[in-house]
Short mmCIF file of C-alpha atoms in Angstrom, two decimals:
data_model
loop_
_atom_site.label_atom_id
_atom_site.label_comp_id
_atom_site.label_asym_id
_atom_site.label_seq_id
_atom_site.Cartn_x
_atom_site.Cartn_y
_atom_site.Cartn_z
CA MET J 1 49.58 -4.44 -32.48
CA ALA J 2 52.43 -2.87 -34.66
CA GLU J 3 51.87 -1.78 -38.11
CA ILE J 4 54.43 -3.12 -40.68
CA LYS J 5 54.48 -1.89 -44.36
CA ALA J 6 56.45 -3.90 -46.73
CA TYR J 7 58.69 -2.26 -49.35
CA PRO J 8 61.35 -3.70 -51.70
CA PHE J 9 64.22 -4.93 -49.63
CA VAL J 10 63.12 -3.16 -46.52
CA ARG J 11 60.02 -2.66 -44.14
CA GLN J 12 58.65 0.06 -41.93
CA LEU J 13 57.33 -0.68 -38.46
CA ARG J 14 55.16 1.87 -36.50
CA SER J 15 54.05 1.00 -33.07
CA GLU J 16 51.66 2.61 -30.50
CA ALA J 17 53.02 4.32 -27.31
CA SER J 18 51.16 1.70 -25.30
CA VAL J 19 53.68 -1.17 -26.39
CA HIS J 20 57.26 -1.80 -25.86
CA ILE J 21 59.40 -2.76 -28.89
CA GLN J 22 62.59 -4.51 -29.04
CA SER J 23 64.41 -5.03 -32.29
CA PHE J 24 67.01 -7.56 -32.92
CA SER J 25 69.29 -8.15 -35.89
CA ARG J 26 71.49 -11.25 -36.09
CA GLY J 27 70.93 -11.95 -32.43
CA ARG J 28 71.97 -8.64 -31.35
CA ARG J 29 69.46 -6.13 -29.96
CA ARG J 30 69.41 -2.91 -31.94
CA ARG J 31 66.54 -0.96 -30.48
CA SER J 32 64.45 -0.96 -27.32
CA GLY J 33 61.51 1.51 -26.43
CA ARG J 34 57.93 2.37 -26.35
CA GLY J 35 56.21 3.61 -29.55
CA LEU J 36 59.10 3.27 -31.80
CA ALA J 37 58.88 3.58 -35.70
CA PHE J 38 61.92 2.55 -37.81
CA TRP J 39 62.97 0.97 -41.04
CA PHE J 40 64.56 -2.57 -40.95
CA ALA J 41 65.67 -5.37 -43.28
CA PRO J 42 63.72 -8.61 -42.91
CA ASP J 43 66.67 -10.78 -43.33
CA GLY J 44 68.01 -11.88 -39.98
CA ALA J 45 65.71 -9.35 -38.19
CA SER J 46 63.50 -10.32 -35.04
CA ILE J 47 61.01 -7.90 -33.30
CA VAL J 48 59.32 -8.24 -29.85
CA GLU J 49 56.17 -6.34 -29.14
CA ILE J 50 55.15 -6.32 -25.35
CA PRO J 51 52.01 -4.62 -24.22
CA MET J 52 52.43 -2.08 -21.53
CA ASP J 53 48.83 -1.10 -20.70
CA ASP J 54 46.84 -2.48 -17.85
CA ARG J 55 45.17 -5.88 -18.72
CA ASP J 56 42.23 -7.41 -17.18
CA LEU J 57 42.18 -11.21 -16.48
CA PRO J 58 38.75 -12.74 -15.31
CA PHE J 59 38.90 -15.88 -13.53
CA LEU J 60 36.52 -18.38 -12.23
CA PHE J 61 37.72 -21.42 -10.34
CA ASN J 62 36.23 -24.16 -7.99
CA SER J 63 37.89 -25.13 -4.67
CA ARG J 64 36.49 -26.53 -1.41
CA SER J 65 36.28 -25.50 2.27
CA ARG J 66 37.63 -27.25 5.31
CA ASP J 67 34.22 -29.01 5.67
CA PHE J 68 34.60 -30.45 2.27
CA GLN J 69 32.06 -28.16 0.44
CA ALA J 70 32.50 -27.07 -3.07
CA VAL J 71 32.90 -23.35 -3.36
CA SER J 72 33.34 -21.20 -6.68
CA VAL J 73 35.28 -18.08 -6.74
CA GLN J 74 34.65 -15.43 -9.42
CA GLY J 75 36.68 -12.20 -9.86
CA ILE J 76 39.26 -10.43 -12.09
CA VAL J 77 42.92 -9.58 -11.69
CA VAL J 78 44.41 -6.39 -13.17
CA TRP J 79 47.98 -6.76 -14.30
CA ARG J 80 50.61 -4.89 -16.14
CA VAL J 81 54.28 -5.27 -17.40
CA ALA J 82 56.71 -3.60 -15.14
CA ASP J 83 59.99 -4.68 -16.72
CA PRO J 84 59.45 -5.71 -20.45
CA GLU J 85 63.13 -6.66 -20.87
CA SER J 86 62.94 -9.21 -18.08
CA LEU J 87 59.46 -10.35 -19.32
CA ALA J 88 60.84 -10.74 -23.04
CA GLU J 89 63.57 -13.11 -21.48
CA ARG J 90 60.90 -15.31 -19.97
CA ILE J 91 58.18 -15.31 -22.62
CA ASP J 92 58.34 -15.17 -26.30
CA PHE J 93 56.55 -11.94 -27.59
CA THR J 94 58.04 -12.29 -31.11
CA ILE J 95 55.89 -10.92 -33.84
CA ASP J 96 55.40 -11.92 -37.57
CA LEU J 97 57.40 -9.44 -39.64
CA ARG J 98 54.56 -9.25 -42.31
CA HIS J 99 51.41 -8.84 -40.31
CA GLY J 100 52.67 -7.67 -36.80
CA GLN J 101 50.95 -10.46 -34.91
CA HIS J 102 52.40 -12.50 -32.25
CA LEU J 103 53.78 -15.74 -33.37
CA GLY J 104 52.80 -17.50 -30.25
CA GLN J 105 50.37 -16.93 -27.27
CA PRO J 106 52.38 -15.07 -24.77
CA LEU J 107 49.35 -13.29 -23.14
CA ASP J 108 47.69 -16.82 -22.73
CA GLN J 109 50.62 -17.92 -20.81
CA ILE J 110 50.58 -14.85 -18.46
CA ALA J 111 46.81 -15.49 -17.97
CA THR J 112 47.45 -19.16 -17.17
CA LEU J 113 50.17 -18.28 -14.65
CA LEU J 114 48.20 -15.48 -12.82
CA THR J 115 45.15 -17.64 -12.76
CA GLY J 116 47.05 -20.51 -11.11
CA LEU J 117 48.55 -18.08 -8.63
CA ALA J 118 45.20 -16.61 -7.91
CA GLN J 119 43.65 -20.13 -7.50
CA GLN J 120 46.36 -21.21 -5.17
CA GLN J 121 45.80 -18.33 -2.73
CA ALA J 122 42.19 -18.70 -2.70
CA ALA J 123 42.59 -22.32 -2.09
CA GLN J 124 44.58 -21.64 0.85
CA TYR J 125 42.12 -19.35 2.38
CA LEU J 126 39.12 -21.51 1.76
CA LEU J 127 40.75 -24.77 2.98
CA ASP J 128 41.10 -23.14 6.46
CA ARG J 129 37.47 -22.18 6.95
CA ASP J 130 34.01 -23.77 6.90
CA VAL J 131 31.75 -22.86 4.25
CA GLY J 132 29.37 -21.09 6.70
CA ALA J 133 32.19 -18.67 7.89
CA ILE J 134 33.46 -18.27 4.36
CA LEU J 135 30.04 -17.08 3.06
CA ALA J 136 29.41 -14.97 6.21
CA ALA J 137 32.69 -13.09 5.72
CA GLY J 138 32.16 -12.14 2.35
CA VAL J 139 34.49 -11.52 -0.53
CA GLU J 140 36.87 -8.97 1.20
CA PRO J 141 39.07 -11.63 2.99
CA VAL J 142 39.48 -13.95 0.02
CA GLN J 143 40.16 -10.66 -2.30
CA ALA J 144 42.86 -9.45 0.21
CA GLN J 145 44.37 -12.98 0.45
CA ILE J 146 44.61 -13.33 -3.49
CA GLU J 147 46.02 -9.69 -3.76
CA GLY J 148 48.54 -10.02 -1.09
CA GLY J 149 49.81 -13.49 -2.53
CA LEU J 150 50.04 -12.07 -5.97
CA THR J 151 52.00 -8.87 -4.95
CA ALA J 152 54.27 -10.83 -2.82
CA SER J 153 55.03 -13.53 -5.40
CA PRO J 154 58.77 -13.56 -6.22
CA ARG J 155 57.93 -15.22 -9.51
CA LEU J 156 55.98 -12.38 -10.89
CA GLY J 157 58.67 -9.81 -9.98
CA GLU J 158 61.27 -11.82 -11.67
CA MET J 159 59.25 -12.11 -14.79
CA GLY J 160 58.83 -8.37 -14.69
CA LEU J 161 54.99 -8.58 -14.01
CA GLU J 162 52.95 -6.37 -11.56
CA VAL J 163 49.51 -6.86 -10.19
CA VAL J 164 47.76 -3.72 -10.08
CA ALA J 165 44.44 -4.87 -8.56
CA VAL J 166 42.38 -7.78 -7.59
CA ARG J 167 38.64 -7.73 -7.42
CA VAL J 168 36.44 -10.68 -6.31
CA ALA J 169 32.98 -10.47 -7.43
CA ASP J 170 31.37 -13.42 -5.94
CA ILE J 171 31.85 -16.56 -3.82
CA SER J 172 29.07 -19.23 -4.01
CA PRO J 173 28.77 -22.81 -2.90
CA ALA J 174 27.28 -25.54 -4.97
CA ALA J 175 23.65 -25.31 -5.99
CA GLU J 176 22.57 -28.10 -3.59
CA LEU J 177 24.35 -26.61 -0.67
CA GLN J 178 23.35 -23.13 -1.44
CA LYS J 179 19.61 -24.45 -1.30
CA ALA J 180 20.36 -26.12 1.92
CA LEU J 181 21.79 -22.99 3.37
CA ARG J 182 18.89 -20.92 2.14
CA THR J 183 16.29 -23.23 3.80
CA PRO J 184 16.70 -22.12 7.38
CA THR J 185 16.67 -18.50 6.36
CA PHE J 186 13.61 -19.12 4.13
CA GLU J 187 11.83 -21.03 6.88
CA ARG J 188 12.43 -18.20 9.39
CA LEU J 189 11.27 -15.62 6.95
CA GLN J 190 8.20 -17.77 6.21
CA GLN J 191 7.53 -18.07 9.89
CA GLN J 192 7.84 -14.47 10.16
CA ALA J 193 5.50 -13.83 7.19
CA ASP J 194 2.99 -16.52 8.67
CA GLU J 195 3.18 -14.67 12.02
CA ALA J 196 2.63 -11.28 10.27
CA THR J 197 -0.34 -12.72 8.38
CA PHE J 198 -1.71 -14.20 11.71
CA GLN J 199 -1.38 -10.80 13.35
CA ARG J 200 -2.91 -9.15 10.50
CA ARG J 201 -6.00 -11.45 10.40
CA ALA J 202 -6.09 -11.22 14.31
CA LEU J 203 -6.11 -7.52 13.93
CA ALA J 204 -8.77 -7.71 11.30
CA VAL J 205 -10.93 -9.94 13.62
CA GLU J 206 -10.35 -7.59 16.56
CA LYS J 207 -11.36 -4.60 14.32
CA GLU J 208 -14.46 -6.63 13.09
CA ARG J 209 -15.35 -7.42 16.69
CA ALA J 210 -14.98 -3.58 17.61
CA ILE J 211 -17.12 -2.71 14.89
CA SER J 212 -19.79 -5.32 15.74
CA GLU J 213 -19.57 -4.08 19.22
CA ASN J 214 -19.82 -0.46 18.10
CA GLU J 215 -22.91 -1.47 15.79
CA LEU J 216 -24.44 -3.28 18.71
CA ALA J 217 -23.93 -0.37 21.06
CA THR J 218 -25.53 1.87 18.52
CA GLN J 219 -28.51 -0.46 18.05
CA ILE J 220 -28.85 -0.55 21.89
CA GLU J 221 -28.82 3.13 22.05
CA LEU J 222 -31.20 3.50 19.24
CA ALA J 223 -33.60 1.21 20.75
CA ARG J 224 -33.25 2.96 24.08
CA ARG J 225 -33.72 6.31 22.59
CA GLN J 226 -36.66 4.71 20.51
CA GLU J 227 -38.22 3.40 23.79
CA GLU J 228 -37.91 6.90 25.41
CA LEU J 229 -39.45 8.36 22.16
CA ILE J 230 -42.52 5.97 22.46
CA ALA J 231 -42.84 6.68 26.21
CA GLN J 232 -42.57 10.31 25.46
CA GLU J 233 -45.14 10.07 22.68
CA GLY J 234 -47.36 8.08 25.04
CA SER J 235 -47.04 10.59 27.63
CA ASN J 236 -47.77 13.49 25.20
CA ALA J 237 -50.74 11.38 24.02
CA ARG J 238 -51.94 11.16 27.49
CA ASP J 239 -51.26 14.56 28.10
CA ARG J 240 -53.15 15.73 25.03
CA ALA J 241 -56.24 13.23 25.98
CA GLN J 242 -56.32 14.69 29.42
CA ALA J 243 -56.04 18.15 28.03
CA ASP J 244 -58.82 17.39 25.48
CA ALA J 245 -60.94 15.75 28.21
CA ALA J 246 -60.51 18.72 30.61
CA ALA J 247 -61.28 21.03 27.71
CA LYS J 248 -64.30 19.04 26.99
CA HIS J 249 -65.27 18.78 30.58
CA ILE J 250 -64.99 22.62 30.92
CA ALA J 251 -66.89 23.06 27.72
CA SER J 252 -69.54 20.67 28.95
CA GLU J 253 -69.81 22.39 32.34
CA GLY J 254 -69.98 25.84 30.66
CA GLU J 255 -72.66 24.59 28.24
CA ALA J 256 -74.64 22.80 31.13
CA ARG J 257 -74.46 26.00 33.20
CA THR J 258 -75.71 27.87 30.09
CA ILE J 259 -78.44 25.46 29.66
CA ARG J 260 -79.21 25.55 33.32
CA THR J 261 -79.37 29.43 33.16
CA ILE J 262 -81.53 29.53 30.15
CA GLN J 263 -83.72 26.94 31.60
CA GLN J 264 -83.98 28.70 34.86
CA ALA J 265 -84.71 32.11 33.02
CA ARG J 266 -87.50 30.17 31.01
CA ALA J 267 -88.85 28.58 34.22
CA ASP J 268 -88.87 32.09 36.08
CA MET J 269 -90.45 33.56 33.04
CA GLU J 270 -93.14 30.83 32.94
CA ARG J 271 -93.60 31.05 36.73
CA ALA J 272 -94.00 34.73 36.33
CA ARG J 273 -96.42 34.49 33.47
CA VAL J 274 -98.28 31.91 35.41
CA ALA J 275 -98.50 34.24 38.31
CA ILE J 276 -99.81 36.94 35.92
CA TYR J 277 -102.67 34.62 34.55
CA ALA J 278 -103.31 33.02 38.08
CA ASP J 279 -105.54 36.27 39.10
CA LEU J 280 -107.27 36.56 35.70
CA PRO J 281 -111.06 35.65 35.34
CA ALA J 282 -111.80 32.40 33.63
CA HIS J 283 -113.53 34.38 30.63
CA VAL J 284 -110.41 36.37 30.24
CA MET J 285 -108.37 33.34 30.10
CA LEU J 286 -110.76 31.73 27.82
CA GLY J 287 -110.48 34.70 25.68
CA LEU J 288 -106.86 34.96 25.75
CA ALA J 289 -106.78 31.10 24.98
CA ALA J 290 -108.90 31.68 22.12
CA ARG J 291 -106.93 34.55 20.80
CA GLU J 292 -103.78 32.55 21.09
CA PHE J 293 -105.48 29.64 19.30
CA ALA J 294 -106.82 31.84 16.65
CA GLY J 295 -103.48 33.35 15.97
CA LYS J 296 -101.99 30.02 15.33
CA LEU J 297 -104.78 29.05 12.90
CA GLU J 298 -104.36 30.20 9.35
CA LYS J 299 -107.97 29.38 8.22
CA ILE J 300 -111.18 28.76 10.26
CA GLU J 301 -113.90 27.10 8.37
CA HIS J 302 -116.29 25.97 11.15
CA LEU J 303 -116.54 27.18 14.79
CA ASN J 304 -118.68 25.22 17.21
CA VAL J 305 -119.98 26.87 20.36
CA THR J 306 -121.49 24.43 22.89
CA PRO J 307 -123.88 25.31 25.52
CA ASP J 308 -121.41 24.27 28.06
CA MET J 309 -119.00 26.89 26.96
CA LEU J 310 -121.68 29.68 26.94
CA THR J 311 -122.82 28.49 30.27
CA ALA J 312 -119.35 28.81 31.88
CA LEU J 313 -118.86 32.21 30.23
CA ILE J 314 -122.26 33.55 31.37
CA GLY J 315 -121.74 32.17 34.82
CA ASP J 316 -118.55 33.85 35.11
CA ALA J 317 -119.76 37.09 33.75
CA LEU J 318 -122.63 37.24 36.21
CA ALA J 319 -120.35 36.33 39.04
CA LYS J 320 -118.16 39.39 38.31
CA ARG J 321 -121.24 41.72 37.90
CA ALA J 322 -122.47 40.65 41.26
CA SER J 323 -119.33 41.41 42.98
#
């Protein structure tokens, strides 16, 4: 926006380099250029200010496809003024000489013009295709259609306007149609998810079965080893019992042989002693018996000698003397 300072009888205008200024006095153009600064008399003066920088124009419009489905197109058109003098002849850019603001809405007129042309190009593209093909192709074809149509438009060239770029951000159908189009994909993805869940559960069941089989095999192996251990322990116990029985048998036989040897020795000694006593006289035997008997007695209080004993002793002594 131009800066205007008021002084008595005259005024001063200062403009930026991004705007084109045209000054008219009494119907004649006095000055024309970018970034001008000058003094002027307000009486009979008219000043035009045209922006020369690139301008962004967002757009959003609805159209329909060949199969009568509502489709909305959203994007932006970047435009600029290529010929300010031609544009000033078509659209009024006159500014207020006090505040430097446009008296009308020239930028809105340009926006309406560009939006209408862009919508016309997009509608031509959409009407030739079904909504499925439009959505599958994406934003590039309709963007190229709009940009090509605006660039080749003779009206914009005559007005001194130039389209710098066109960017289409989104093409979307109506909410109901969008939901309907999403349903097959959603169902397919849901089926894939269900299949993945089923496979995961099947894999989990298979793993559980493998784990159970491993546990069962481990239990069977442990039972077999335990059976072998019990059998081995039984065999070891039998071997130990047999070894103990054999050892006891050997010990018993040894002890029996020892006892038999001792008894045999005792018997031999007894036979030898009996053989010694066999030839002794009776009185000697009697005397030995008495001595043996006396040796085992601690105290003798009475001793009875019968006639029979004396008769036998005397008889034996006489028999020996006679011989």
